[in-house]
Amino acid sequence: MTKDEKKPLEQTLGEWKRFIYNPGSGEILGRTAESWGLILLFYLAFYGFLAALFTFTMWVMLQTLSDETPKYRDQISSPGLTIVPKPPGALEFSLNISKPATYENYIDAIKEFLREYEGKKQEHLLQCRNGTFFEQDNIFPKKTCKFSLETLGPCSGLNDVNFGYPDGNPCIFVKMNRIIGLRPQGEPRIVCAVKEGTEVNLATFPKDGRLDLMYFPYYGKKLHNSQCLKSGSFLQESATTIKEPGELSTARSCSPGPVSELQPRSVNRM
Amino acid sequence: MGKKKSEVYSVEVNGIKDIETTNEGDGKEKYRGLKDHLGHKKDHQKELKKELDLDDHKLNAKELEDKYGTNIIRGLTSTKAAEILARDGPNALSPPKETSEIIKFLKQMVGGFSILLWAGAVLCWIAFGIQFAKDKSASMDNVYLGFVLALVVIFTGIFAYYQEAKSTNIIASFSKMIPRQALVIRDGEKKEIPAGQLVVGDIVEIKGGDQIPADIRILASHGCKVDNSSLTGESEAQSRSCDFTHENPLETKNIGFYSTTCLEGTATGMVINTGDRTIIGRIASLASGVGNEKTPIAIEIEHFVHIVAGVAVSIGVIFFIIAVSMKYPVLESIIFLIGIIVANVPEGLLAAVTVSLSLTAKRMAKKNCLVKNLEAVETLGSTSIICSDKTGTLTQNRMTVAHLWFDNQIYQADTSEDQEAQIFDQSSATWASLSKIVTLCNRAEFRPGQETVPIMKKIVVGDASETALLKFSEVIMGDIMETRKRNRKVAEIPFNSTNKFQLSIHETDDPNDKRFLLVMKGAPERILEKCSTIMINGQEQPLNESSAEAFQTAYMELGGLGERVLGFCHLYLPEDEFPDTYPFDVETMNFPTSDLCFVGLLSLIDPPRSTVPDAVTKCRSAGIKVIMVTGDHPITAKAIAKSVGIISANSETVEDIAKRLNVPVEQVNKRDAKAAVVNGMELKEMSQEQLDEVLINHTEIVFARTSPQQKLIIVEGCQRQDAVVAVTGDGVNDSPALKKADIGIAMGIAGSDAAKNAADMVLLDDNFASIVTGVEEGRLIFDNLKKTIAFTLTKNIAELCPFLIFIIAGIPLPIGTITILFIDLGTDIIPSIALAYEKAESDIMNRKPRHKKKDRLVNQQLALYSYLHIGILQSLGAFLAYFTVYTEQGFRPTRLIFLRSEWEDGNINDLEDSYGQEWTRYQRKYLEWIGYTSFFVAIMVQQIADLIIRKTRRNSIFQQGLFRNKVIWIGIASQIIIALILSYGFGSITAMNFTTLRVQYWFVAIPYAIVIWLYDEFRKLLIRRYPGSWWDKNMYY
């Protein structure tokens, strides 16, 4: 029957033309101007209503929130650790001390990372008491504790601007992520161990990778409006240096020990 | 076969005297018609020529023996027969060429959306390949996704294939009937062998009731009559003898054709053609030359697939371009493209459609419509013209006494299927005499051993009229066989066409009456000629002018009803002339056959099935034109058409008007006549345009005296009017018409295998009313498929929007591709099938059949309403859930915007949220999965609302009843249960991207679900309130 026959091209074209503009009925794309007007008006009204509805429901939802702390913190119940510098790809550092190009990026990243902790920037910060939580529930605005780079020893960048990379004793920084209201129990510290291979000389700073309790707890961005810039001003930072002889430092993994009962789950995946 | 048996008596009323004369010419014309028609099919032209080259009918016995190397007395030897069998193959029609299973399977694999999904899968693998080449640690996500997509295609393909195979199997098992046996002479012995084993040269014996097992040349015949109706549509019995009577092999009397029935007598014949080489075989193979049209629903689904695929691909490409111009890497853009395609394609829909169709097919099978091709389920619903056979379909296919005339009065008899008593006035003494004649002058007998069977169902040995009379008298008087025993038959002259009467002479059961009773029945005018008296109220009165006129009037009236009228008369032979021992001799007729006493008339008809008038009325209100196509006589056809309502009581044909106005037929304006009765002869003369004119101008049409070949012409005529045509048929010759029709309906009882093969549907009870229930189911499924599709398409927007916003606004991905597949193929499957169980919203049999080209399955309104109204609402609800999850975990909406690049950066392990907390990449990833799950749950919750609103398109949910369709609730339960299992059961399997969810997140989208429902109720309310308004036109799908 006719449906099997291919329509000639002109006819198809003609049909399309008529569809785009039909001079007979004044239809553009199958609708008259009036019809288009009506339908557009309808959609305008309908989507206006929908926008209002969505805005309203979002507003109601936002009303249930506090500005200071998120409703739930269950997804980050244990803080993650951040490593600086971050090697490309997997967590494997590979560098050749005779080729500065292989580690220059690392040094730059560390410098960038430590810039916030320079003495000048911390001048106005509070010198807190070591070893105790810095509770300030009733203090407004919240204060931030000073972090002294000296505690990082040879990795502080104060003496060795290259963080030991050219010597084959690279510094790697491990930072604990900020979590609102986190109060570690006991003495939180990050433990590094050699994963495999020969004996490696591994040193951690501050001593034993300890995280001082005075940096806890965190009260959230809004309240705890520290002058500290970028990342975690009051310093759950702990720097660890892997001192290792030899030209190449490969596949060393640093895993933090128990930070009191907080077992950073994210670290396991690192 | 099921056709009316021998037309023993002909009706000769004015104007229809031409039956016999036309018969011959008509028959020839038919073959020519066949030839002409089929001649168009080039390939078969040669075949047909060969058929006519047959010259076996001209040969004598000796020549035949030589030609086929056989012996007429001893038959073939077994070894020779085996040889020929090996050479020619079995004597069976080869079934129509089936597409091979592999092809069928592959078709399922590439049909519909499969191509799109395959493309998606391949793109996934390519993307992974590139990623992997760049970075050996590339994530395997894309590989998984590719495999999932491939699996989806393969599983839905297997599923569709399985569904189709299942429905094909039903029919296959159905057509495998008990193999017929043939009585053959081989090695000088008579043997019963399966008819399939017959070979050319075999000598076969046939007897009354047998189907002729192959084309045979008759060698000896004993009153053999055959019914060639399956070949020619001619229902008159034709005698067969060994004489060469006609040049044309189809006309000569000494050839018996394969699959025709031997009605009575016996014959011996030599097999001259077997299997596909038989005449019937050749015609059957022609049926495969008639193109099989695509079913309307297949066209609709194709149309719909095109729309959806078009939308998917164009949105995909647009956003691919947007993504690239937004400086996304090409590889990522490709992955977006895949996501968009997957979100847009309703993966589970085609499977749901198949299941819905097969559910309906099952329901129809229960109502005696066996559907061979799933798609035909819907075709029946869109039918706008039904070309129906008369015999067996509209009628009961058995002659029944309809009227009686005695004592100058017409009595009506009960013709229903299960009559147990007749209620007309039986007190007259004339009736006593008439009943005696009816009882005695009848050779038909009940087959013994049927005492428990109801009378109307008992099997009778005898022709159709005699059977009718036997049953009629049995119903009224009880044990006829016993009555006959008491009135011993002493002589008998059976009916023959020259005498046109049948007589028998009996002793009477009155011991005091020693007279013989001569009873006679036959063509009324012949009977009347032989009478000099007429019985009125039990008294013999001389037959005068006025009583003869009364007879004429009655005869005309009954004949005008299309009934076969029989006259009855009797004579008590005087005892003195015909003593006990009188030797009656039927050859010399040594007894009086004139001056008899006329007793009455009985008229017979094959009455309409009692359910048919109702069914025809239903068709009429459903806007379906019912056309009767029959090989029967116009008067009979018209009478039946009138009695079942195909021609309504007050409509007239051109001839009727002419008669009423007393003007010649030519002067009548044809448009004034609603009805038309078209004779096969007239049809032959008609040009295509004239036929079209008839079909357009008359709403009530009867085609009478048509050959099965003309059926094809009628079907084509109807299809030219853009109608969806259903055709019923049973004969082999109907198969081209059945194939050509949009839906061919074969008769399950009377139908030949060839007809069943060619048909899309088999009517198990041969009843027209079953077609109408089928139409109802077909229309319902069309409506329900609309609902299913609307339901399924809606959530595609809610699946698509996340990708678009993800690309444009750079938020973390709200829903993953695999999660989408769990909606499409998980939670949504059972609900979309549940909609197939939805009851009709209003009387679907009160509206016009849908227009093939205008009433689409998926129209603009449906697509717009699903996509742009409910779909957008759903997206908003889902986004609310998404934002709720993120915000409550610390990422406020403002923080989320354009966070994507950092969010997805695996190097950033301390991403700050709105509250200054820092997130590692794994914590973020897990949060993202919570987002997926909540988005998924939100869509699921709103799909429940969507499911409920889709129950109706116009009525309020409360009008339809929330609980009438229980399956909907199973569907809703399945949605919730599957979602619960995915969230809580598989929450720990990372590859699935599901997580456990806080309880309250399950309820976030509920306000939107309620809004969806309210909005749809509002829409329906306005549609009901303001039919035809702008709203109705734009919002009713």
mmCIF file of C-alpha atoms in Angstrom, chain A residues 1-3 31 35 38-39 42-43 46-47 49-51 53-55 57-58 61-62 64-83 86-89 175-180 218 220-222 230-232 265-266 269-270, chain B residues 135 137 293-294 299 716 719-720 740 852-853 860 864-865 868-870 872-873 876-877 879-880 883-884 887-890 892-893 906-910 912-923 926-927 930 998 1000-1001 1007-1008 1011 1015 1030-1031 1034-1035:
data_model
loop_
_atom_site.group_PDB
_atom_site.id
_atom_site.type_symbol
_atom_site.label_atom_id
_atom_site.label_comp_id
_atom_site.label_asym_id
_atom_site.label_seq_id
_atom_site.Cartn_x
_atom_site.Cartn_y
_atom_site.Cartn_z
ATOM 1 C CA MET A 1 0.000 0.000 0.000
ATOM 2 C CA THR A 2 0.946 3.606 -0.028
ATOM 3 C CA LYS A 3 2.828 3.506 3.215
ATOM 4 C CA ARG A 31 -0.077 26.128 15.882
ATOM 5 C CA SER A 35 -2.676 29.121 19.972
ATOM 6 C CA LEU A 38 -2.235 30.722 24.819
ATOM 7 C CA ILE A 39 0.040 27.765 25.295
ATOM 8 C CA PHE A 42 -0.241 28.647 30.175
ATOM 9 C CA TYR A 43 3.272 27.373 30.568
ATOM 10 C CA PHE A 46 2.259 26.832 35.264
ATOM 11 C CA TYR A 47 5.985 27.090 35.612
ATOM 12 C CA PHE A 49 3.483 28.229 40.013
ATOM 13 C CA LEU A 50 5.999 25.404 40.044
ATOM 14 C CA ALA A 51 8.858 27.796 40.730
ATOM 15 C CA LEU A 53 6.104 25.813 44.916
ATOM 16 C CA PHE A 54 9.711 24.697 44.746
ATOM 17 C CA THR A 55 10.980 27.860 46.328
ATOM 18 C CA THR A 57 9.329 23.854 49.828
ATOM 19 C CA MET A 58 13.046 24.634 49.731
ATOM 20 C CA MET A 61 13.353 22.814 54.352
ATOM 21 C CA LEU A 62 16.024 25.450 54.959
ATOM 22 C CA THR A 64 14.626 23.504 59.720
ATOM 23 C CA LEU A 65 18.375 23.992 59.641
ATOM 24 C CA SER A 66 20.755 25.638 62.028
ATOM 25 C CA ASP A 67 23.275 28.104 60.666
ATOM 26 C CA GLU A 68 25.978 26.901 62.950
ATOM 27 C CA THR A 69 26.078 23.175 62.659
ATOM 28 C CA PRO A 70 24.739 20.852 60.011
ATOM 29 C CA LYS A 71 21.851 18.662 61.020
ATOM 30 C CA TYR A 72 23.759 15.424 60.587
ATOM 31 C CA ARG A 73 27.433 14.663 60.821
ATOM 32 C CA ASP A 74 27.129 10.909 60.478
ATOM 33 C CA GLN A 75 28.870 10.753 57.138
ATOM 34 C CA ILE A 76 31.996 12.330 58.554
ATOM 35 C CA SER A 77 31.843 10.873 62.030
ATOM 36 C CA SER A 78 35.510 10.109 61.752
ATOM 37 C CA PRO A 79 37.713 12.748 60.245
ATOM 38 C CA GLY A 80 39.566 12.107 57.092
ATOM 39 C CA LEU A 81 43.250 12.729 56.626
ATOM 40 C CA THR A 82 44.705 14.845 53.910
ATOM 41 C CA ILE A 83 48.200 14.314 52.624
ATOM 42 C CA LYS A 86 49.466 14.834 46.901
ATOM 43 C CA PRO A 87 51.233 12.621 44.422
ATOM 44 C CA PRO A 88 49.503 12.211 41.058
ATOM 45 C CA GLY A 89 47.451 9.056 40.690
ATOM 46 C CA LYS A 175 46.492 16.791 58.030
ATOM 47 C CA MET A 176 43.370 15.742 59.902
ATOM 48 C CA ASN A 177 40.157 17.128 58.458
ATOM 49 C CA ARG A 178 38.043 19.530 60.459
ATOM 50 C CA ILE A 179 34.850 18.138 61.904
ATOM 51 C CA ILE A 180 32.509 20.234 63.956
ATOM 52 C CA TYR A 218 35.788 23.002 66.103
ATOM 53 C CA GLY A 220 31.870 25.511 62.566
ATOM 54 C CA LYS A 221 32.618 28.181 60.027
ATOM 55 C CA LYS A 222 30.037 30.680 61.099
ATOM 56 C CA LYS A 230 42.381 28.365 53.682
ATOM 57 C CA SER A 231 42.546 25.117 55.447
ATOM 58 C CA GLY A 232 42.115 24.362 59.087
ATOM 59 C CA ARG A 265 38.023 5.419 58.136
ATOM 60 C CA SER A 266 39.086 7.410 55.196
ATOM 61 C CA ARG A 269 41.373 3.755 51.726
ATOM 62 C CA MET A 270 44.380 5.920 51.157
ATOM 63 C CA ASP B 135 45.585 6.200 33.229
ATOM 64 C CA SER B 137 43.996 3.156 37.423
ATOM 65 C CA GLU B 293 0.757 -5.609 6.594
ATOM 66 C CA LYS B 294 2.326 -4.170 9.681
ATOM 67 C CA ILE B 299 3.182 1.181 13.663
ATOM 68 C CA GLU B 716 -8.777 -4.291 -0.590
ATOM 69 C CA GLN B 719 -8.593 -0.817 2.993
ATOM 70 C CA ARG B 720 -8.673 1.854 0.335
ATOM 71 C CA LYS B 740 -4.461 -9.226 3.297
ATOM 72 C CA LYS B 852 -5.402 4.798 12.018
ATOM 73 C CA LYS B 853 -3.574 8.013 11.272
ATOM 74 C CA GLN B 860 1.475 15.335 21.380
ATOM 75 C CA LEU B 864 3.763 17.071 26.615
ATOM 76 C CA TYR B 865 1.668 16.296 29.664
ATOM 77 C CA LEU B 868 6.465 18.920 30.755
ATOM 78 C CA HIS B 869 3.824 18.730 33.462
ATOM 79 C CA ILE B 870 4.039 15.683 35.659
ATOM 80 C CA ILE B 872 8.762 18.473 35.756
ATOM 81 C CA LEU B 873 6.776 18.222 38.976
ATOM 82 C CA LEU B 876 11.190 19.219 41.492
ATOM 83 C CA GLY B 877 10.110 16.734 44.146
ATOM 84 C CA PHE B 879 15.458 17.701 43.671
ATOM 85 C CA LEU B 880 13.884 18.717 46.937
ATOM 86 C CA PHE B 883 18.882 19.199 48.332
ATOM 87 C CA THR B 884 17.474 18.099 51.651
ATOM 88 C CA THR B 887 21.897 20.452 53.047
ATOM 89 C CA GLU B 888 21.312 18.425 56.144
ATOM 90 C CA GLN B 889 24.739 16.914 55.750
ATOM 91 C CA GLY B 890 26.381 20.293 55.435
ATOM 92 C CA ARG B 892 23.779 24.022 51.280
ATOM 93 C CA PRO B 893 22.440 24.547 47.749
ATOM 94 C CA GLY B 906 40.065 12.655 43.582
ATOM 95 C CA ASN B 907 43.065 14.735 44.727
ATOM 96 C CA ILE B 908 41.078 16.897 47.044
ATOM 97 C CA ASN B 909 40.637 15.145 50.334
ATOM 98 C CA ASP B 910 39.589 18.124 52.378
ATOM 99 C CA GLU B 912 35.035 22.206 52.713
ATOM 100 C CA ASP B 913 31.243 22.244 53.100
ATOM 101 C CA SER B 914 29.038 25.178 54.026
ATOM 102 C CA TYR B 915 29.961 24.751 57.679
ATOM 103 C CA GLY B 916 33.704 24.549 57.252
ATOM 104 C CA GLN B 917 33.956 20.829 57.756
ATOM 105 C CA GLU B 918 36.242 18.966 55.454
ATOM 106 C CA TRP B 919 35.281 15.960 53.376
ATOM 107 C CA THR B 920 37.501 13.339 51.869
ATOM 108 C CA ARG B 921 36.701 12.047 48.411
ATOM 109 C CA TYR B 922 35.284 8.808 49.801
ATOM 110 C CA GLN B 923 33.065 10.611 52.219
ATOM 111 C CA TYR B 926 29.221 8.076 49.868
ATOM 112 C CA LEU B 927 27.214 11.237 50.301
ATOM 113 C CA ILE B 930 22.913 8.862 49.571
ATOM 114 C CA ARG B 998 17.234 7.972 57.015
ATOM 115 C CA GLN B 1000 12.413 10.770 56.922
ATOM 116 C CA TYR B 1001 14.034 11.012 53.494
ATOM 117 C CA PRO B 1007 4.013 16.786 49.185
ATOM 118 C CA TYR B 1008 4.923 16.685 45.515
ATOM 119 C CA VAL B 1011 0.445 17.986 44.248
ATOM 120 C CA TYR B 1015 -3.104 18.757 39.648
ATOM 121 C CA TRP B 1030 -8.907 24.683 24.737
ATOM 122 C CA TRP B 1031 -8.032 22.827 27.900
ATOM 123 C CA ASN B 1034 -4.451 20.425 24.944
ATOM 124 C CA MET B 1035 -4.675 18.355 28.068
#
